[in-house]
mmCIF file with all atom_site columns, C-alpha atoms in Angstrom:
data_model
loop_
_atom_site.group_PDB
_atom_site.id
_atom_site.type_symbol
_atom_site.label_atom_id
_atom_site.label_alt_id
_atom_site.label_comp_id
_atom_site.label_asym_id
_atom_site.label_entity_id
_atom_site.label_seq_id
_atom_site.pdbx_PDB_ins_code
_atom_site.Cartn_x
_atom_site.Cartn_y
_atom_site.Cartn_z
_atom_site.occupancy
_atom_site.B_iso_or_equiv
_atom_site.pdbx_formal_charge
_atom_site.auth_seq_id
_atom_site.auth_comp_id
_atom_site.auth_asym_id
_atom_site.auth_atom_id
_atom_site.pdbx_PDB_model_num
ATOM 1   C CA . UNK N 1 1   ? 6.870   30.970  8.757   1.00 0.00 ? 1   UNK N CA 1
ATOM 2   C CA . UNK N 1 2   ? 3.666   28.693  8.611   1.00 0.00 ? 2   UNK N CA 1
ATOM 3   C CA . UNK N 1 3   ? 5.048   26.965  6.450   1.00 0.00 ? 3   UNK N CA 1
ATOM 4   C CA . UNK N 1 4   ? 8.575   26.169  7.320   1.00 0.00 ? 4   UNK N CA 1
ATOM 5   C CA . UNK N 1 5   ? 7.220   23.749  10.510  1.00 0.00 ? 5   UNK N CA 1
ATOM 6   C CA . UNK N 1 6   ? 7.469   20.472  10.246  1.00 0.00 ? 6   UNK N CA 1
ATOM 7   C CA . UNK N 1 7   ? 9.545   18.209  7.862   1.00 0.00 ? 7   UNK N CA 1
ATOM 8   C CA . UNK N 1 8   ? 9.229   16.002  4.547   1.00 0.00 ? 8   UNK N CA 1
ATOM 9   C CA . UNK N 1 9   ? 8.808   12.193  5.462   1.00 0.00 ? 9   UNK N CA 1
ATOM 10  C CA . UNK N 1 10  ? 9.758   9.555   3.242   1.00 0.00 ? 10  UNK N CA 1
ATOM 11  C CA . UNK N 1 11  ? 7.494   7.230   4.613   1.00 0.00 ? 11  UNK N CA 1
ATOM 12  C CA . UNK N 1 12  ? 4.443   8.032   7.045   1.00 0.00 ? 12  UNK N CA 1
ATOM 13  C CA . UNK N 1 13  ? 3.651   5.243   8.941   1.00 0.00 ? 13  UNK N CA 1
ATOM 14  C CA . UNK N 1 14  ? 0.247   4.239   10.544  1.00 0.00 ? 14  UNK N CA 1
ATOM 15  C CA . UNK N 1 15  ? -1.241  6.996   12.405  1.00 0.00 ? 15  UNK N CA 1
ATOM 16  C CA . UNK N 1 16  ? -4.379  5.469   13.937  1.00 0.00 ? 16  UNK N CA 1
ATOM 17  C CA . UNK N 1 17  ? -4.160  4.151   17.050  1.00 0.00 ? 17  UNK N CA 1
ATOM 18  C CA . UNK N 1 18  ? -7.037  1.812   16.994  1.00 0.00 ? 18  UNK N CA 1
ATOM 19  C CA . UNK N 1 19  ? -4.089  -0.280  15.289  1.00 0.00 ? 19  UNK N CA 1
ATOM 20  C CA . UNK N 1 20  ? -2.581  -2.496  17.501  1.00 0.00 ? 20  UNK N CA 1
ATOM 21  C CA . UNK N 1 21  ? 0.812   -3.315  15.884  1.00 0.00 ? 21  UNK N CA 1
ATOM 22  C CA . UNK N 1 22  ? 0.745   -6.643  17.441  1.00 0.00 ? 22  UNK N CA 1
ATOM 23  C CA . UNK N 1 23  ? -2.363  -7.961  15.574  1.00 0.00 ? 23  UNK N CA 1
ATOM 24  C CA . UNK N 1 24  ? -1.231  -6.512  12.184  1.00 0.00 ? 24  UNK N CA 1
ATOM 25  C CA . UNK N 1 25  ? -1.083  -9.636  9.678   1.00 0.00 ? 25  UNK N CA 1
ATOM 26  C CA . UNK N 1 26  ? -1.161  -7.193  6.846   1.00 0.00 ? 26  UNK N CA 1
ATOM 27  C CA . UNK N 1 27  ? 0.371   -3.879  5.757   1.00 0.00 ? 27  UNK N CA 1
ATOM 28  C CA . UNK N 1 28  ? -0.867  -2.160  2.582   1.00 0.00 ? 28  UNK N CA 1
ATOM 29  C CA . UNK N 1 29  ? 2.093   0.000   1.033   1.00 0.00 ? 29  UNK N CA 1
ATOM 30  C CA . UNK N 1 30  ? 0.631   3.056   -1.006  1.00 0.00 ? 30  UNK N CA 1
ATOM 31  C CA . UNK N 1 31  ? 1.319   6.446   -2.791  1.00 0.00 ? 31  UNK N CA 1
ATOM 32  C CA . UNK N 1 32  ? -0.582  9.261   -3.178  1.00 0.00 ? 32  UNK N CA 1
ATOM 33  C CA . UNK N 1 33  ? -4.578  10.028  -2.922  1.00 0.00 ? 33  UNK N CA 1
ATOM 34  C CA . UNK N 1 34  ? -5.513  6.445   -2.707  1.00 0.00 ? 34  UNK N CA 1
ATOM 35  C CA . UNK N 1 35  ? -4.740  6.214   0.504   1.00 0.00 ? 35  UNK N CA 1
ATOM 36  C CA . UNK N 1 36  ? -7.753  7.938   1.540   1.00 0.00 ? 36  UNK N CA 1
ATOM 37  C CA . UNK N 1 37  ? -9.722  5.415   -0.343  1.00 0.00 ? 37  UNK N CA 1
ATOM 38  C CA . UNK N 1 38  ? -7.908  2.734   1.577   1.00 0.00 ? 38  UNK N CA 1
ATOM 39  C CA . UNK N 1 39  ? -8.384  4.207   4.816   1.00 0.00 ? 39  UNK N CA 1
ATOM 40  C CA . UNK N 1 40  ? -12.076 4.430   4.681   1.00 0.00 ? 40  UNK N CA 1
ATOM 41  C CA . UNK N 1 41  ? -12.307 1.373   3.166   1.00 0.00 ? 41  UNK N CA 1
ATOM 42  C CA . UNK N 1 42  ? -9.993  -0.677  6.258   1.00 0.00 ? 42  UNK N CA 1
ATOM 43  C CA . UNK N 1 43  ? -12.771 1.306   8.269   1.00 0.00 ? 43  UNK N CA 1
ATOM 44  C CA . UNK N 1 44  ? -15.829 0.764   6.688   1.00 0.00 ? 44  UNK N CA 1
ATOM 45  C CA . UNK N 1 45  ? -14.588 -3.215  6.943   1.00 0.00 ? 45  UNK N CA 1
ATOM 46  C CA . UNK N 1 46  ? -13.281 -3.015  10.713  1.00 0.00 ? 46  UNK N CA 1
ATOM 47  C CA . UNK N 1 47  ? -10.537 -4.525  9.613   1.00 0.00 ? 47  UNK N CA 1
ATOM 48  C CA . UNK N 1 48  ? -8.088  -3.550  12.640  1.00 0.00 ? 48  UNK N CA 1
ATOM 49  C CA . UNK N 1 49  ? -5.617  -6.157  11.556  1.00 0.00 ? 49  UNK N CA 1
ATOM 50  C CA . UNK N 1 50  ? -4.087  -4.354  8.540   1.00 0.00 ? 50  UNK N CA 1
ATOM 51  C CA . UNK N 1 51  ? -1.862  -1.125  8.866   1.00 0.00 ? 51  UNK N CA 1
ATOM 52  C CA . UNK N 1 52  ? -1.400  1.564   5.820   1.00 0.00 ? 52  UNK N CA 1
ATOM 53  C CA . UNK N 1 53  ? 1.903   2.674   5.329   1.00 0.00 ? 53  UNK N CA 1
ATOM 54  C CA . UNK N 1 54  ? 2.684   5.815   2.661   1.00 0.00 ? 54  UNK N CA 1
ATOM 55  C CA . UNK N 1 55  ? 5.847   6.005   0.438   1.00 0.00 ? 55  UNK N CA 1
ATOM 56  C CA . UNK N 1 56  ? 6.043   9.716   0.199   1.00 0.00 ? 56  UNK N CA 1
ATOM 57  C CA . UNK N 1 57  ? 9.341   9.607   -1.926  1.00 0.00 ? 57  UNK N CA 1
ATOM 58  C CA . UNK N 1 58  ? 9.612   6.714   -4.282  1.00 0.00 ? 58  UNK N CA 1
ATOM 59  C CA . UNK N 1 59  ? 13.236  7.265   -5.644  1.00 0.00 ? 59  UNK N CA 1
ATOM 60  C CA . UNK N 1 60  ? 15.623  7.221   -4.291  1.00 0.00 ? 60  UNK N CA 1
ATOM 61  C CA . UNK N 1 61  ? 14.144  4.378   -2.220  1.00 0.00 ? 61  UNK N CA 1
ATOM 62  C CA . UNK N 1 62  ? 13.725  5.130   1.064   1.00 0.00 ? 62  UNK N CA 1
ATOM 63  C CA . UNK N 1 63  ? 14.947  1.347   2.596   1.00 0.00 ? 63  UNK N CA 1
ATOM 64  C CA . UNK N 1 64  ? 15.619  2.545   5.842   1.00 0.00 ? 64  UNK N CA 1
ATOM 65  C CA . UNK N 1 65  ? 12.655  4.305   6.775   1.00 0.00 ? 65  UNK N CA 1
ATOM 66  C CA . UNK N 1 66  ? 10.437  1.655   5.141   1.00 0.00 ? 66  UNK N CA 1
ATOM 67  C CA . UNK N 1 67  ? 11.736  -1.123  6.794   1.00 0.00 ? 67  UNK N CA 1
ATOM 68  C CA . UNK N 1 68  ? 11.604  0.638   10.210  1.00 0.00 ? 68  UNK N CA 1
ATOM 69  C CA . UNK N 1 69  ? 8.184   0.836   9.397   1.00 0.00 ? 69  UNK N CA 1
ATOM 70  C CA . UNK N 1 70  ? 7.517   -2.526  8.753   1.00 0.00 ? 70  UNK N CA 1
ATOM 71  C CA . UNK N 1 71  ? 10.012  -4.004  11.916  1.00 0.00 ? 71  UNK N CA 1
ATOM 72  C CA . UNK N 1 72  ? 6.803   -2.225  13.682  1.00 0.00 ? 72  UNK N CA 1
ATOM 73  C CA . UNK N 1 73  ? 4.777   -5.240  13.151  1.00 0.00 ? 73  UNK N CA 1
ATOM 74  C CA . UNK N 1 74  ? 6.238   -8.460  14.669  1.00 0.00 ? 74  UNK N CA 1
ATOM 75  C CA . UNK N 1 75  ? 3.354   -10.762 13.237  1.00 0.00 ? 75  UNK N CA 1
ATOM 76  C CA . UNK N 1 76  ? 3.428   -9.161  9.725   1.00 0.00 ? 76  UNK N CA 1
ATOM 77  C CA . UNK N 1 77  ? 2.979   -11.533 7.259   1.00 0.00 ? 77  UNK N CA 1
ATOM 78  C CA . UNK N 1 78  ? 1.379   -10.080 4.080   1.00 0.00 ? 78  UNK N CA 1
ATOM 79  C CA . UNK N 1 79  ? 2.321   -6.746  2.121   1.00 0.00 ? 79  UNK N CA 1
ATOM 80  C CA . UNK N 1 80  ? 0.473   -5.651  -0.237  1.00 0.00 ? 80  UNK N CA 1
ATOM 81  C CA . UNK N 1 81  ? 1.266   -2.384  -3.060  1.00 0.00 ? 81  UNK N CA 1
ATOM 82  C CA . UNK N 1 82  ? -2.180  -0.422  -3.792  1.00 0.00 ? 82  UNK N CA 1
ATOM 83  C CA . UNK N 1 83  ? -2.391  2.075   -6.377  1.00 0.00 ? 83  UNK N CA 1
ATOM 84  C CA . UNK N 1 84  ? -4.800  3.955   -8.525  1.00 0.00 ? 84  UNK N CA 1
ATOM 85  C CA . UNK N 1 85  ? -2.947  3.974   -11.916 1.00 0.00 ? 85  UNK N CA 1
ATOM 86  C CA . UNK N 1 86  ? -2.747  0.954   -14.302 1.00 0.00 ? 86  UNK N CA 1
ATOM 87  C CA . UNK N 1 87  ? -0.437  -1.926  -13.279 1.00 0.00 ? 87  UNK N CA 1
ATOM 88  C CA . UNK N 1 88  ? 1.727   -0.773  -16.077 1.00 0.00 ? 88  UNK N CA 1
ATOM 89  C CA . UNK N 1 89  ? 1.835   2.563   -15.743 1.00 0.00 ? 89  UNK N CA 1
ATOM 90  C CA . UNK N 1 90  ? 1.724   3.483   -11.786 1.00 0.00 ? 90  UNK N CA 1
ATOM 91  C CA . UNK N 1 91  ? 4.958   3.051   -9.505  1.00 0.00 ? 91  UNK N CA 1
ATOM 92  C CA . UNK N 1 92  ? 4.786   -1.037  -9.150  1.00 0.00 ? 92  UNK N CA 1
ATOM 93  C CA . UNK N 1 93  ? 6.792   -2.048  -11.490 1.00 0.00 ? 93  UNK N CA 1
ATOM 94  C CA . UNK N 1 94  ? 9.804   0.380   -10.283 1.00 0.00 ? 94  UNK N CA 1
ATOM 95  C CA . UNK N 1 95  ? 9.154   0.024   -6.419  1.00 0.00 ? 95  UNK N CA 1
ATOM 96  C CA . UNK N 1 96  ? 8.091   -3.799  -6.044  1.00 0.00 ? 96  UNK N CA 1
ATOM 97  C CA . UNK N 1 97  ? 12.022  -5.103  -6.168  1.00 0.00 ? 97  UNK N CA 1
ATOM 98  C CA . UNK N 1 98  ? 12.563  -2.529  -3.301  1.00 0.00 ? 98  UNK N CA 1
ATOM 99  C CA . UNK N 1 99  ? 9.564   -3.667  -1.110  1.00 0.00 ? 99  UNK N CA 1
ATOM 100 C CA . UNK N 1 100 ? 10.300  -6.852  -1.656  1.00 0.00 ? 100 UNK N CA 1
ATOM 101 C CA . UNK N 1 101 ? 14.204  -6.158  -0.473  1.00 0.00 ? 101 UNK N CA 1
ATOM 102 C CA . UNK N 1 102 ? 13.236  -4.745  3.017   1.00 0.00 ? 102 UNK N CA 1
ATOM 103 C CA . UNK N 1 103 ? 10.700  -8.130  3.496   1.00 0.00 ? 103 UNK N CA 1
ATOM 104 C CA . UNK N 1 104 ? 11.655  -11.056 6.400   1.00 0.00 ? 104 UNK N CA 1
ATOM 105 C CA . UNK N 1 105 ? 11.572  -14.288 5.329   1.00 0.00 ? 105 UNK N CA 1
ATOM 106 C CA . UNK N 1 106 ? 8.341   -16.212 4.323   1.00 0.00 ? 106 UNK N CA 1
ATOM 107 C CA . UNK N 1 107 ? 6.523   -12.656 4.182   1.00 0.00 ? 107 UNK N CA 1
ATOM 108 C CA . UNK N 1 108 ? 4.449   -12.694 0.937   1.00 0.00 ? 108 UNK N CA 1
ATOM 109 C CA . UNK N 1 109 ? 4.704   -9.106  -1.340  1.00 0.00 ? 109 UNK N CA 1
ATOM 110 C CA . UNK N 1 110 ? 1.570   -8.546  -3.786  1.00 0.00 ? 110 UNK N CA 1
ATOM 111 C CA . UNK N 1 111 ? -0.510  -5.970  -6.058  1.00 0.00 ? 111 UNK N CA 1
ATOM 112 C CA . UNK N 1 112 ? -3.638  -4.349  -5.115  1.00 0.00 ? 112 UNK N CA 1
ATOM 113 C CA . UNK N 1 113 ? -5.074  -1.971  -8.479  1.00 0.00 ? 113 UNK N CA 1
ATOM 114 C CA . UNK N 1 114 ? -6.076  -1.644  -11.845 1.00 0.00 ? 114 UNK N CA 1
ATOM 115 C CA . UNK N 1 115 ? -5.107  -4.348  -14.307 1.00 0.00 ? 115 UNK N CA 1
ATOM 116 C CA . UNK N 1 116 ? -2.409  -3.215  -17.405 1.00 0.00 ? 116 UNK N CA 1
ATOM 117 C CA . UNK N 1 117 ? -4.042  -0.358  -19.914 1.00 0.00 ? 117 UNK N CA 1
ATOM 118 C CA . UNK N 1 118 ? -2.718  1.653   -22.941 1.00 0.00 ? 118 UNK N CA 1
ATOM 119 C CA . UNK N 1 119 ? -5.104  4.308   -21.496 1.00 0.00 ? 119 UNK N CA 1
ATOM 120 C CA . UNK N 1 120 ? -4.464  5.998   -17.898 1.00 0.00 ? 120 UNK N CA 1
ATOM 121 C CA . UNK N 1 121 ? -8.054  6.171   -17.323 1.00 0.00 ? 121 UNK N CA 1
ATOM 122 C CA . UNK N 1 122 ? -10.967 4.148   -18.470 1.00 0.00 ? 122 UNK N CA 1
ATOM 123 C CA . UNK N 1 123 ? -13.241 6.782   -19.504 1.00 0.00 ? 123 UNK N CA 1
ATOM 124 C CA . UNK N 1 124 ? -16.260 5.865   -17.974 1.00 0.00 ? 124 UNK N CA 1
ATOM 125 C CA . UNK N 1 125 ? -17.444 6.646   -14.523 1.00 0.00 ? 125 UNK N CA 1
ATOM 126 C CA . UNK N 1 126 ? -19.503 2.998   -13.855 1.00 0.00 ? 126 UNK N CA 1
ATOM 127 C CA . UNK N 1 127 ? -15.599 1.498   -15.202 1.00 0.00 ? 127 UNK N CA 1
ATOM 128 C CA . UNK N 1 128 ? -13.816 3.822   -13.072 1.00 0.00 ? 128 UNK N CA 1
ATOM 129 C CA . UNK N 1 129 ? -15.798 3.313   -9.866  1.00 0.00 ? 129 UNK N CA 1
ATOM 130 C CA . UNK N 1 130 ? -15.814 -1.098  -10.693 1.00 0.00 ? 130 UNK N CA 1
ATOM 131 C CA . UNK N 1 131 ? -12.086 -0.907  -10.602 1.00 0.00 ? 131 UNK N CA 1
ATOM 132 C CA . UNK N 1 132 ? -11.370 1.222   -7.932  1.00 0.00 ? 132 UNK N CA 1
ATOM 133 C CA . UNK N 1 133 ? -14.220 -1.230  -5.723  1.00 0.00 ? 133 UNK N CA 1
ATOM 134 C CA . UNK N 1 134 ? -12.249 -4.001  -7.143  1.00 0.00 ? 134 UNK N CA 1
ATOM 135 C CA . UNK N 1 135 ? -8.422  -2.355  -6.074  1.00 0.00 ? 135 UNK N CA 1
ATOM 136 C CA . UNK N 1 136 ? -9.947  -2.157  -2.692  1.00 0.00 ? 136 UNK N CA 1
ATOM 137 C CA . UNK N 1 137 ? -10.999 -5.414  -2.585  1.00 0.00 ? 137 UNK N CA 1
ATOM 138 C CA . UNK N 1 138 ? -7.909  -6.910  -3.528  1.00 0.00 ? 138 UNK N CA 1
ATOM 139 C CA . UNK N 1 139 ? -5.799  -4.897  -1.316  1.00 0.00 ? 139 UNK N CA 1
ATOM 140 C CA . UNK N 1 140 ? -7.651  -6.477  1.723   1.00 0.00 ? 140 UNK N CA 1
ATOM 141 C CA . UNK N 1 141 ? -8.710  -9.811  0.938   1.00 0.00 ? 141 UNK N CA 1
ATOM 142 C CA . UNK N 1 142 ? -7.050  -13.070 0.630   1.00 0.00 ? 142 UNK N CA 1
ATOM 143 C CA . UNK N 1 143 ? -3.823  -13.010 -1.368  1.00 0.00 ? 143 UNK N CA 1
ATOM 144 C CA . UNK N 1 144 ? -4.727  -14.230 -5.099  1.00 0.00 ? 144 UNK N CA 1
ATOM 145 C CA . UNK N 1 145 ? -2.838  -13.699 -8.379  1.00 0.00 ? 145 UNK N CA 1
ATOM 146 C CA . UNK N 1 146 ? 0.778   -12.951 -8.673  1.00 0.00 ? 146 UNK N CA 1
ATOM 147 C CA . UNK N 1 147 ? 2.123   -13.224 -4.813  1.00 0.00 ? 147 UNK N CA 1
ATOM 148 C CA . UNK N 1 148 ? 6.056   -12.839 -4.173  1.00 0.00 ? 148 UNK N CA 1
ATOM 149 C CA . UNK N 1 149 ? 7.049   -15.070 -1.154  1.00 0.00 ? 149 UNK N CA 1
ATOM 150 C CA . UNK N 1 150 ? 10.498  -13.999 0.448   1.00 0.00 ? 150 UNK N CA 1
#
């Protein structure tokens, strides 16, 4: 019975309340383990202006739970997709259209992780922990590279 409590959630929203949904500028959309990373990373940085926001189900897209999520945040401006896999072989390429849908106008949509590989890991532990310093760097610094604006 311990484990019938509870529910399945598409989308978990921010849970910590040091975030002020007022003063988030930035929401960085995620899947999976990496979230952890991006968590301690958002507080190792202080940086109280950017909410996390999971996508527990990726398909069917969960539209109405996402953008619920994102309505949360009035002075949203910048969204940002964070994962650990290659950019060709981890969930952007099949969920960015649907983030992108559910954005207000002049919001900017981008990608936060590991450039395009034929290999789903790099092999190498000094690689491995470059890139994942450099996917959380991306995912909350300023906007560069390939930036959808709605």
């Amino acid at each position: 019975s311990d484990l019938a409590k509870g529910a399945f959630h598409t989308v978990i929203g921010e849970v910590d309340e040091k975030i002020d949904a007022k003063k988030v500028k930035r929401a960085i959309i995620c899947s999976g383990r990496v979230y952890y990373d991006l968590v301690n990373a958002r507080r190792e940085r202080a940086q109280n202006d950017t909410a996390i926001i999971r996508i527990e189900q990726l398909y069917p897209f969960p539209h109405k739970a996402f953008a619920a999520e994102l309505k949360k945040f009035p002075n949203l401006a910048e969204v940002v997709w964070a994962q650990d896999e290659p950019q060709n072989q981890g969930p952007w390429f099949q969920t960015q259209h649907n983030i992108f849908e559910n954005l207000e106008s002049g919001q900017k949509l981008a990608y936060a992780g590991r450039p395009p590989s034929a290999s789903p890991a790099v092999g190498y532990y000094d690689k491995h922990f470059a890139q994942q310093k450099a996917l959380l760097e991306t995912a909350f610094s300023k906007l560069k590279g390939f930036v959808l604006t709605k």
